Coordinates of C-alpha atoms in Angstrom, one line a residue:
T279 CA -44.3 -4.8 40.0
N280 CA -42.3 -7.6 38.5
K281 CA -39.5 -6.6 36.2
L282 CA -38.0 -9.0 33.7
A283 CA -34.4 -8.4 33.1
I284 CA -32.7 -9.9 30.0
K285 CA -29.0 -9.8 29.7
L286 CA -27.5 -10.5 26.3
A287 CA -24.2 -12.1 26.1
Q288 CA -21.6 -10.0 24.5
I289 CA -19.6 -11.7 21.8
S290 CA -16.0 -10.9 21.8
P291 CA -14.0 -10.3 18.7
P292 CA -11.8 -13.3 17.7
D293 CA -8.2 -13.6 19.0
V294 CA -5.6 -13.5 16.2
S295 CA -1.9 -14.0 16.2
I296 CA 0.7 -14.1 13.5
N297 CA 4.4 -14.9 13.7
L298 CA 7.5 -15.0 11.5
N299 CA 10.6 -17.2 11.9
P300 CA 13.0 -15.6 11.3
T301 CA 12.0 -12.0 11.3
T302 CA 14.8 -10.9 9.0
V303 CA 16.2 -12.8 6.0
I304 CA 18.6 -12.3 3.2
K305 CA 16.8 -11.4 0.0
G306 CA 15.2 -14.5 -1.6
N307 CA 15.7 -16.8 1.4
P308 CA 12.8 -18.5 3.2
A309 CA 10.9 -17.5 6.3
T310 CA 8.0 -19.4 7.9
L311 CA 4.8 -17.4 8.4
S312 CA 2.4 -18.9 11.0
W313 CA -1.0 -17.7 12.2
S314 CA -3.8 -18.7 14.6
V315 CA -7.3 -17.5 15.1
K316 CA -9.5 -18.5 18.1
G317 CA -13.0 -17.6 19.2
I318 CA -16.1 -17.0 17.1
F319 CA -15.4 -15.9 13.5
D320 CA -16.8 -16.3 10.0
T321 CA -13.8 -15.5 7.8
V322 CA -10.0 -15.4 8.1
K323 CA -7.9 -13.5 5.6
L324 CA -4.2 -13.4 5.1
Y325 CA -2.8 -10.4 3.4
D326 CA 0.6 -11.2 1.8
P327 CA 0.1 -8.5 0.4
T328 CA -3.1 -9.4 -1.5
P329 CA -5.9 -10.9 0.6
A330 CA -6.7 -14.6 0.5
I331 CA -9.1 -16.6 2.6
V332 CA -7.2 -19.1 4.8
E333 CA -7.8 -21.7 7.5
S334 CA -7.9 -20.5 11.1
V335 CA -4.5 -22.1 11.8
G336 CA -1.8 -22.4 9.2
T337 CA 1.8 -22.0 8.1
K338 CA 3.3 -20.8 4.9
T339 CA 6.9 -20.6 3.6
V340 CA 7.6 -17.2 2.0
Y341 CA 10.5 -16.1 -0.1
P342 CA 10.4 -12.3 0.0
Q343 CA 12.3 -10.0 -2.3
E344 CA 11.8 -6.9 -0.2
T345 CA 10.7 -6.0 3.4
I346 CA 7.0 -6.8 3.8
T347 CA 4.3 -6.7 6.4
Y348 CA 1.9 -9.7 6.6
V349 CA -1.6 -9.3 8.2
I350 CA -4.0 -11.9 9.4
E351 CA -7.6 -10.6 9.8
A352 CA -10.6 -12.4 11.3
T353 CA -14.2 -11.2 11.1
G354 CA -17.1 -12.5 13.2
A355 CA -20.2 -11.5 15.1
G356 CA -18.1 -9.9 17.7
G357 CA -16.3 -7.7 15.2
Q358 CA -13.1 -7.6 13.3
K359 CA -9.6 -8.1 14.6
S360 CA -6.2 -8.2 12.9
S361 CA -2.6 -8.7 13.8
S362 CA 0.6 -8.1 11.7
A363 CA 4.2 -9.2 11.5
R364 CA 7.0 -7.5 9.6
L365 CA 9.6 -9.4 7.7
G366 CA 12.8 -7.5 7.1
V367 CA 14.8 -8.3 4.0
V368 CA 18.4 -7.4 3.6
L369 CA 20.9 -7.8 0.8
P370 CA 23.6 -10.5 1.0
P371 CA 27.2 -9.4 1.6
P372 CA 29.3 -8.8 -1.5
P373 CA 31.1 -11.8 -2.9
E374 CA 34.4 -12.9 -1.5
V375 CA 37.1 -13.1 -4.2
S376 CA 40.8 -14.2 -4.4
I377 CA 43.3 -14.5 -7.3
V378 CA 46.8 -15.9 -7.0
V379 CA 49.7 -16.3 -9.4
T380 CA 52.1 -19.2 -8.6
P381 CA 54.9 -18.6 -8.9
S382 CA 54.6 -14.9 -8.7
T383 CA 58.0 -14.3 -10.4
V384 CA 59.3 -16.0 -13.5
T385 CA 61.9 -15.4 -16.2
S386 CA 60.9 -14.4 -19.7
G387 CA 59.4 -17.4 -21.6
A388 CA 58.5 -19.3 -18.4
S389 CA 54.9 -20.0 -17.4
S390 CA 52.9 -19.5 -14.2
T391 CA 49.5 -20.6 -12.9
L392 CA 46.7 -18.1 -12.3
T393 CA 44.1 -19.4 -9.9
W394 CA 40.9 -17.7 -8.7
T395 CA 37.8 -18.3 -6.6
A396 CA 34.6 -16.3 -5.9
N397 CA 32.3 -17.3 -3.0
G398 CA 29.0 -16.2 -1.8
D399 CA 26.2 -14.6 -3.7
V400 CA 27.7 -14.3 -7.2
S401 CA 25.9 -13.6 -10.4
Q402 CA 28.8 -12.5 -12.6
I403 CA 32.6 -13.1 -12.5
T404 CA 35.0 -11.3 -14.8
L405 CA 38.7 -12.1 -15.2
F406 CA 40.9 -9.4 -16.7
D407 CA 43.9 -11.2 -18.2
P408 CA 44.4 -8.4 -19.4
L409 CA 41.2 -8.3 -21.5
P410 CA 37.9 -9.0 -19.7
R411 CA 36.2 -12.3 -20.0
S412 CA 33.5 -14.2 -18.1
V413 CA 34.7 -17.1 -16.0
S414 CA 33.3 -19.7 -13.5
K415 CA 33.4 -19.3 -9.7
T416 CA 36.7 -21.3 -9.5
G417 CA 39.3 -21.9 -12.1
S418 CA 42.9 -21.8 -13.1
I419 CA 44.9 -21.1 -16.3
T420 CA 48.5 -21.3 -17.4
I421 CA 50.0 -17.9 -18.3
S422 CA 53.3 -16.9 -19.9
P423 CA 53.3 -13.2 -20.7
Q424 CA 56.3 -11.5 -22.2
S425 CA 56.3 -8.8 -19.6
S426 CA 55.1 -8.2 -16.0
T427 CA 51.3 -8.2 -15.9
T428 CA 48.6 -7.5 -13.3
Y429 CA 45.6 -9.8 -13.4
A430 CA 42.3 -8.8 -11.8
L431 CA 39.1 -10.6 -10.8
E432 CA 35.7 -8.9 -10.3
A433 CA 32.7 -10.6 -8.9
S434 CA 29.2 -9.1 -8.7
G435 CA 26.2 -10.1 -6.7
Q436 CA 23.0 -8.6 -5.2
G437 CA 25.2 -7.2 -2.3
G438 CA 27.6 -5.4 -4.6
K439 CA 31.0 -6.0 -6.3
S440 CA 34.3 -7.3 -5.0
F441 CA 37.8 -7.0 -6.6
A442 CA 41.1 -8.7 -6.2
N443 CA 44.3 -8.7 -8.2
A444 CA 47.6 -10.5 -8.5
R445 CA 50.8 -9.5 -10.2
L446 CA 53.2 -11.7 -12.2
Q447 CA 56.7 -10.3 -12.3
V448 CA 58.5 -11.3 -15.5
N449 CA 62.3 -10.9 -15.4
P450 CA 64.5 -11.0 -18.5

């Protein structure tokens, strides 16, 4: 007897890969997401986090506000395959602040210069001289209090608050 053997080729699922550069960013900073799908497939979806149909090879700049996992998924005759990449998001460090009184000692009636700076991720800066008021990241004012006074600077950002102070000694 003659037997006829038919062997069907098995179709493999597509090969998928996804990468992030870098894999950790400060909140709001960019990262580059790249993906590649090879083999036999019908559709490619990128979940970031909602699904969208994308090309088989691509890149995208992302600006995450929180830690997120991106997924690339390909579907074809050989089945479905996916790959994921996690992007860690961290808060920036607290602002750096400094405040200086020059000169730091004066006689009553004399004046001094109060100078301040705030660097880094800063959303709000308050100078207490002695009442609170909003100020820019850098500045200076002339002061001439009647008595010794401590001045303070507070800067707030996503990473927290920072404080600094300076004292003007007023002698009679």
